[in-house]
Short mmCIF file of C-alpha atoms in Angstrom, two decimals:
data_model
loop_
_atom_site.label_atom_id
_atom_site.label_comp_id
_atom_site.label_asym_id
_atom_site.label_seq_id
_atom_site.Cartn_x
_atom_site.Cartn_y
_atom_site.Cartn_z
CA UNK K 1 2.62 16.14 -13.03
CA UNK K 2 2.56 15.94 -16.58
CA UNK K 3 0.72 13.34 -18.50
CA UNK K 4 0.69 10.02 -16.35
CA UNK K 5 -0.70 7.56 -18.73
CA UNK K 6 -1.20 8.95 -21.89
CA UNK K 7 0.66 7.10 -25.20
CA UNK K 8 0.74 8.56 -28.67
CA UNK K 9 1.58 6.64 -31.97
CA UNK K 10 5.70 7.46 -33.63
CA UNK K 11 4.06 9.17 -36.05
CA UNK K 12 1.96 11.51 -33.78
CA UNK K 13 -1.09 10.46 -35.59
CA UNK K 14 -3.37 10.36 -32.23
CA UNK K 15 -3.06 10.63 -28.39
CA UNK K 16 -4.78 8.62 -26.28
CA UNK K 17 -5.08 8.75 -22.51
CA UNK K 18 -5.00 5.29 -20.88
CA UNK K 19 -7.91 4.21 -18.61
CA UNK K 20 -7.49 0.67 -17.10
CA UNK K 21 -10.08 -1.51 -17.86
CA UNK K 22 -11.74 0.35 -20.53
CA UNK K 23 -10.03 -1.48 -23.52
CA UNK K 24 -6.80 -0.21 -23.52
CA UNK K 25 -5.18 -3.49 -24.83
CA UNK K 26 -6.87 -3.64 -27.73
CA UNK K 27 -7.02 0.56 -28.17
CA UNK K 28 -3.10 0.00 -27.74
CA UNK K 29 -2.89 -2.54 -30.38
CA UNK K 30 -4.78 -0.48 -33.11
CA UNK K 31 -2.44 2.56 -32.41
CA UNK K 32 0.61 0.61 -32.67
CA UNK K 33 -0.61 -1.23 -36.21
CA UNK K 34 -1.37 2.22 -37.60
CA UNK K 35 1.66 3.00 -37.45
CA UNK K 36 3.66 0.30 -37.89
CA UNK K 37 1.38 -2.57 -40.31
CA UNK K 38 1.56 -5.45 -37.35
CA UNK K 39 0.38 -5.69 -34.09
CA UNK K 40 2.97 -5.49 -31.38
CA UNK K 41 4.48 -9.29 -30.11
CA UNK K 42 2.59 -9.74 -26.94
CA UNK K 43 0.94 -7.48 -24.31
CA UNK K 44 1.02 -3.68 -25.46
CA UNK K 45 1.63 -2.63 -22.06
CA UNK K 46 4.89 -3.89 -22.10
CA UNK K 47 6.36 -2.25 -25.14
CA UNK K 48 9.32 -0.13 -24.26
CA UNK K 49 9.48 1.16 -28.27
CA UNK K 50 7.06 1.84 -31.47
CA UNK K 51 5.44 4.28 -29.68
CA UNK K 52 5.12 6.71 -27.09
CA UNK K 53 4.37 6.66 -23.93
CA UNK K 54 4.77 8.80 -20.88
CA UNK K 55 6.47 6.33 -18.68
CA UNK K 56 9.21 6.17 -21.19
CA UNK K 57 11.41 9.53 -20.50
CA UNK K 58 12.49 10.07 -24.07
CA UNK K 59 8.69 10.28 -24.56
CA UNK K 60 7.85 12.82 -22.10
CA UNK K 61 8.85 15.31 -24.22
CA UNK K 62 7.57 14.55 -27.62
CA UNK K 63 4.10 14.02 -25.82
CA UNK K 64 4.17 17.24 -23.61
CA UNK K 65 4.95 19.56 -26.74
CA UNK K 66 2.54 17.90 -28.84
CA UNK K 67 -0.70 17.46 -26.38
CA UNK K 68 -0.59 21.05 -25.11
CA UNK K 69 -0.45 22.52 -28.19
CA UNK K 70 -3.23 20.37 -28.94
CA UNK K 71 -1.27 19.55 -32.32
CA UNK K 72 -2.71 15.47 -32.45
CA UNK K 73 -6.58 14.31 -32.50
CA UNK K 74 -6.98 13.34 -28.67
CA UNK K 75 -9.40 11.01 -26.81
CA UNK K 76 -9.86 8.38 -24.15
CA UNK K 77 -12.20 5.29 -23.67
CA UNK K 78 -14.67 4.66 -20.56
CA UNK K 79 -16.61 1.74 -19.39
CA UNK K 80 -19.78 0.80 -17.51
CA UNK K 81 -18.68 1.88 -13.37
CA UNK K 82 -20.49 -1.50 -12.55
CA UNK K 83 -19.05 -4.16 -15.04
CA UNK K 84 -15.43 -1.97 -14.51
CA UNK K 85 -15.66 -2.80 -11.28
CA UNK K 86 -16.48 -6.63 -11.32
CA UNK K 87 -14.06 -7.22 -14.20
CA UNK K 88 -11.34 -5.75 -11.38
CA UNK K 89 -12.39 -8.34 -8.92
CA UNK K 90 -12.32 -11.05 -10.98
CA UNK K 91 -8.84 -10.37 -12.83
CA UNK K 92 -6.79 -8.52 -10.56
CA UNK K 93 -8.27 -10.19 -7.11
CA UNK K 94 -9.20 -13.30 -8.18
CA UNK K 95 -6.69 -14.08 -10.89
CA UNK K 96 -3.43 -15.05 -10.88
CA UNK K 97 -1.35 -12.64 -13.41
CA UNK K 98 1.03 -12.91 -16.42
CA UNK K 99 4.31 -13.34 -14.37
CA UNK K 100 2.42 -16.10 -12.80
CA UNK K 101 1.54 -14.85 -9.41
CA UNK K 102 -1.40 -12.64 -7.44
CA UNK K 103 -1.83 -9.19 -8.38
CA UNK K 104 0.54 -6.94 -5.93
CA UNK K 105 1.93 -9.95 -4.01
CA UNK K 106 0.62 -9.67 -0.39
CA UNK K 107 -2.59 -8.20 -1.36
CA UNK K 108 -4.90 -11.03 -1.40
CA UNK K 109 -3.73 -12.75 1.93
CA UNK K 110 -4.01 -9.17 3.29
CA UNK K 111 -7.57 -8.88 1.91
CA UNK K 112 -8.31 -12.43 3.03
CA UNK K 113 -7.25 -11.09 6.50
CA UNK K 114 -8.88 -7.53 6.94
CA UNK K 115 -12.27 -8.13 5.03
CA UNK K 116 -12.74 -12.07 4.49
CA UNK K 117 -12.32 -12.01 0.91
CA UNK K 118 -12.53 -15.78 -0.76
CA UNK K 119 -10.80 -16.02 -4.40
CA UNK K 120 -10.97 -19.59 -4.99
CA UNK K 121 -7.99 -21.68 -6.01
CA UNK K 122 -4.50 -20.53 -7.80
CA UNK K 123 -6.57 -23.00 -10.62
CA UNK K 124 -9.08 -20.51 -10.74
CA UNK K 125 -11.48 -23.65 -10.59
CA UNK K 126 -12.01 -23.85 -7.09
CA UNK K 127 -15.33 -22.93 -6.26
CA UNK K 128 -16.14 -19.77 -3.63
CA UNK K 129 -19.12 -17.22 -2.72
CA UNK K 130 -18.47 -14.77 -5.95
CA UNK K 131 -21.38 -12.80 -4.97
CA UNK K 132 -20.36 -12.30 -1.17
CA UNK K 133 -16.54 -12.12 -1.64
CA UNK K 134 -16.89 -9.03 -4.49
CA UNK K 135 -19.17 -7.09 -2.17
CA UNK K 136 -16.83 -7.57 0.46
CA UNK K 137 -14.15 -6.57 -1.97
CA UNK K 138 -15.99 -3.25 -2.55
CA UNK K 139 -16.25 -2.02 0.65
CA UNK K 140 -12.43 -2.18 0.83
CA UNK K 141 -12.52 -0.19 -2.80
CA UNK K 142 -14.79 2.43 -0.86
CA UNK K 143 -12.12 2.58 2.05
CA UNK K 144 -9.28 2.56 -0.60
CA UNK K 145 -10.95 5.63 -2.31
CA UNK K 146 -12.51 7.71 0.26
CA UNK K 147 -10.14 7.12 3.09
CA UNK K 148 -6.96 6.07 1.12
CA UNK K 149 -6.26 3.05 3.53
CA UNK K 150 -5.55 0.45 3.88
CA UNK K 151 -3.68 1.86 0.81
CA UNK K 152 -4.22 4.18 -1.43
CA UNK K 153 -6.91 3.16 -4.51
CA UNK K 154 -5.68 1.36 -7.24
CA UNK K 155 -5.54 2.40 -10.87
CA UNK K 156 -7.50 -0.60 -12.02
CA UNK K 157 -10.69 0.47 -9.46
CA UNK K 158 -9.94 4.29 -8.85
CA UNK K 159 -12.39 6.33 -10.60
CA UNK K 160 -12.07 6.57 -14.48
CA UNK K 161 -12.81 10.80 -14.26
CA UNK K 162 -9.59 10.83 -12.12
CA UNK K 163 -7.81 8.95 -14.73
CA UNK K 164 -9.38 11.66 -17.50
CA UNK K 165 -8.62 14.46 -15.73
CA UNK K 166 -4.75 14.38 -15.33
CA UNK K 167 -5.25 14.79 -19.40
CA UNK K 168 -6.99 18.31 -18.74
CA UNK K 169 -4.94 19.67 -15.47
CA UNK K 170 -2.05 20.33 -17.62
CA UNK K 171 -3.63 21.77 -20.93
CA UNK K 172 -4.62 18.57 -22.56
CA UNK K 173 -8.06 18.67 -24.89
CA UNK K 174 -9.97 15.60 -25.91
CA UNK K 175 -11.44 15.04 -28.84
CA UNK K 176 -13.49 12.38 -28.48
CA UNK K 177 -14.39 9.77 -25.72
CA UNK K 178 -15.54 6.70 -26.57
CA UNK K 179 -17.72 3.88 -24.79
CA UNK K 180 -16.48 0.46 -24.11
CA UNK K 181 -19.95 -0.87 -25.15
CA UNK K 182 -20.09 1.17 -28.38
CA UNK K 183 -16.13 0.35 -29.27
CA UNK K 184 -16.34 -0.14 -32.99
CA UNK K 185 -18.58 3.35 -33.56
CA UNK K 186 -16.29 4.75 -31.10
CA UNK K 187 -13.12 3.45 -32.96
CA UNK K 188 -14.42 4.48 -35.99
CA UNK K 189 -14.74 7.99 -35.64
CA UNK K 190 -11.38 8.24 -34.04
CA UNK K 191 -9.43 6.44 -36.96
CA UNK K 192 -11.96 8.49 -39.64
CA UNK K 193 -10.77 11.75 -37.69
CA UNK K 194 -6.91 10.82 -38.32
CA UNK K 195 -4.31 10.34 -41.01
CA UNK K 196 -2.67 7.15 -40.14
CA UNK K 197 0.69 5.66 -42.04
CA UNK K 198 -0.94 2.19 -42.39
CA UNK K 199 -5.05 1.55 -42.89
CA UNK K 200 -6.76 -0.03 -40.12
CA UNK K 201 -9.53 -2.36 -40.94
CA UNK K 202 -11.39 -2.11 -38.03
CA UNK K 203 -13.53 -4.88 -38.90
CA UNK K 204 -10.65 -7.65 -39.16
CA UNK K 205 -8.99 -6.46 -35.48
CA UNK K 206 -9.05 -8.85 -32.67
CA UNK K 207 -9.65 -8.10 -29.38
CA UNK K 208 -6.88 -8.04 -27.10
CA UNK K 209 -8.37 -8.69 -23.57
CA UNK K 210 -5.26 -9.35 -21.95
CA UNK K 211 -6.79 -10.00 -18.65
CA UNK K 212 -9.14 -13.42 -20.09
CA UNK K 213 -8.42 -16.14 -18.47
CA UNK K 214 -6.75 -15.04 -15.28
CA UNK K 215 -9.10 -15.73 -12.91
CA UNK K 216 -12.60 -17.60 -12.60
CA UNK K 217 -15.64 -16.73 -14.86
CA UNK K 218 -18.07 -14.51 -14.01
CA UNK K 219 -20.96 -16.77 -12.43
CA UNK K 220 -23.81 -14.51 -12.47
CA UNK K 221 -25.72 -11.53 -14.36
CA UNK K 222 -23.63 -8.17 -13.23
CA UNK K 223 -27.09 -7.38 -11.48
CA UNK K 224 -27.12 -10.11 -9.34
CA UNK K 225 -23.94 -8.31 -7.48
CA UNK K 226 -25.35 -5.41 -6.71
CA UNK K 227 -27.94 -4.90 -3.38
CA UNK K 228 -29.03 -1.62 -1.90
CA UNK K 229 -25.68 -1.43 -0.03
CA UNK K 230 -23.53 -2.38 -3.19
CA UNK K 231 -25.34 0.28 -5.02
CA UNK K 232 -25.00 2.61 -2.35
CA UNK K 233 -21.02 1.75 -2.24
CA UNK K 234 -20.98 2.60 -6.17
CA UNK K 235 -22.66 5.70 -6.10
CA UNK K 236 -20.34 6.81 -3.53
CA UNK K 237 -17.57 6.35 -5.12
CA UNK K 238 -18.24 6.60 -9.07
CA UNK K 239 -20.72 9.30 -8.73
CA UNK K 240 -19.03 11.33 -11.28
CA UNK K 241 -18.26 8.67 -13.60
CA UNK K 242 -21.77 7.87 -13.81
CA UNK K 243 -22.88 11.61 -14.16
CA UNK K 244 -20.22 12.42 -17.11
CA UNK K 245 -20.16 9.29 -18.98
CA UNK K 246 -24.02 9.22 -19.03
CA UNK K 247 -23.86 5.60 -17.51
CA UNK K 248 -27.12 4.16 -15.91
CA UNK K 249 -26.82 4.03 -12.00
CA UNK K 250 -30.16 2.70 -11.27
CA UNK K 251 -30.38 0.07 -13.56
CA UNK K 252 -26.34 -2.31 -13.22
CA UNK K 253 -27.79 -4.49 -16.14
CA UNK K 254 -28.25 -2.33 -18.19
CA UNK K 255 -24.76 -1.50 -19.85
CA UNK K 256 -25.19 1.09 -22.15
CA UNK K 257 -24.98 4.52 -21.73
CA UNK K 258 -28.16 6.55 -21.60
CA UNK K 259 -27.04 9.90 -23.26
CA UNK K 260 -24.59 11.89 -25.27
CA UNK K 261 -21.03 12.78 -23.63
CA UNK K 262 -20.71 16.97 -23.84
CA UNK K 263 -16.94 17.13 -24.07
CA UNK K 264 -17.05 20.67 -22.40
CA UNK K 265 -18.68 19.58 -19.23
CA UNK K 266 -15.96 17.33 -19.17
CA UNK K 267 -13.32 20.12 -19.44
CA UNK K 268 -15.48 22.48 -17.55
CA UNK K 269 -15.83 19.98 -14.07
CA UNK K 270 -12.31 17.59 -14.66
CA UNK K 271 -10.27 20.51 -15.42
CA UNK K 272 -10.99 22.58 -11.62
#
């Protein structure tokens, strides 16, 4: 299997294993500037050189011998299951994408079909039941995950411990694993943890949310998504996220984690 979705800098400063959703644009960005003094020309996820990354084959190697002998500071960013979750509906469901069409081609009509999804206009102006249509969207996340049909879960919704724990199967170690919420402090202590060829002023980075403006804006507090049954739904399938991320399952507005990550329950329950 090896390391699906894991990117290190050219210099081997830090490894980082991707999670979608959970700032990985902007986490990207910072990795590539460290190394290099300028941010990379347009969407990180589309640079084929100035770093590595596991989908390239000529990195494969470099990152293999490096993360299992644990030689680079590792770590990984995680998110909020509940605004993770509604920033997937709106972007990849409801948004039209960079090459200027919907998200996996015949997936919206299909989801239009099978579970009466509405996603407003190609505009993203036209007005629809955001409230309805994303719980209706989550019941086909919870047949995605848990029954693998009517395909098999996406890495944008699929649970972010699933995305952590390819890093541990195959003798990977984090370091550190940082909260969306708490980015800068997270940032921090990964960039004061490294030697990096250029300095990083955190302070003066931008965000890179390559996903803003895609589709329509959020209408209502995250809360206001959620019912018994929608809460139910989550629990079911981000059980573990919630549990090893210290995220707040009874409360969706409240964002912020609620404890301390312990990096070897992580190990200890990803890496069975």
């Amino acid at each position: 299997m090896g390391f699906p979705g894991t990117w290190m800098t050219s210099s081997e400063s830090v490894v980082y294993r991707v999670v979608p959703k959970c700032a990985c644009s902007t986490i990207g960005q910072i990795m590539y500037y460290s190394d290099h003094g300028e941010f990379f020309d347009g969407d990180i996820h589309d640079a084929k050189s100035g770093m590595h990354k596991w989908a390239l084959d000529d990195s494969q190697g470099p990152i293999s011998r490096n993360v299992q002998g644990h030689q680079s500071y590792a770590f990984t960013c995680v998110r909020n299951p509940y605004t993770r979750v509604l920033s997937s509906f709106f972007d990849k469901i409801c948004g039209i994408q960079r090459n200027g069409r919907r998200y996996r081609g015949n997936l919206v009509p299909k989801l239009t079909y099978e579970y009466g999804i509405e996603v407003g206009g190609d505009d993203g102006k036209q007005e629809f039941d955001q409230i309805r249509s994303f719980r209706r969207f989550l019941l086909f996340v919870r047949d995605t995950v848990r029954y693998r049909r009517p395909m098999d879960p996406d890495i944008h919704w699929s649970a972010m411990s699933g995305h952590v724990s390819t890093f541990i199967w195959n003798g990977g170690k984090y370091d550190k694993i940082i909260w969306t919420e708490n980015f800068n402090d997270g940032m921090a202590d990964v960039l004061n943890a490294i030697e990096t060829p250029q300095t990083v002023d955190l302070s003066a980075i931008p965000r890179f949310n390559e996903s803003e403006g895609h589709g329509p804006k959020r209408a209502h507090p995250v809360e206001d998504y959620f019912d018994d049954l929608s809460m139910h739904l989550i629990y079911e399938i981000y059980k573990r996220d919630f549990d090893l991320f210290k995220y707040d399952f009874e409360d969706p507005s409240n964002k912020m984690p609620i404890g301390e990550i312990d990096l070897d329950e992580v190990h200890a329950k990803l890496g069975d």
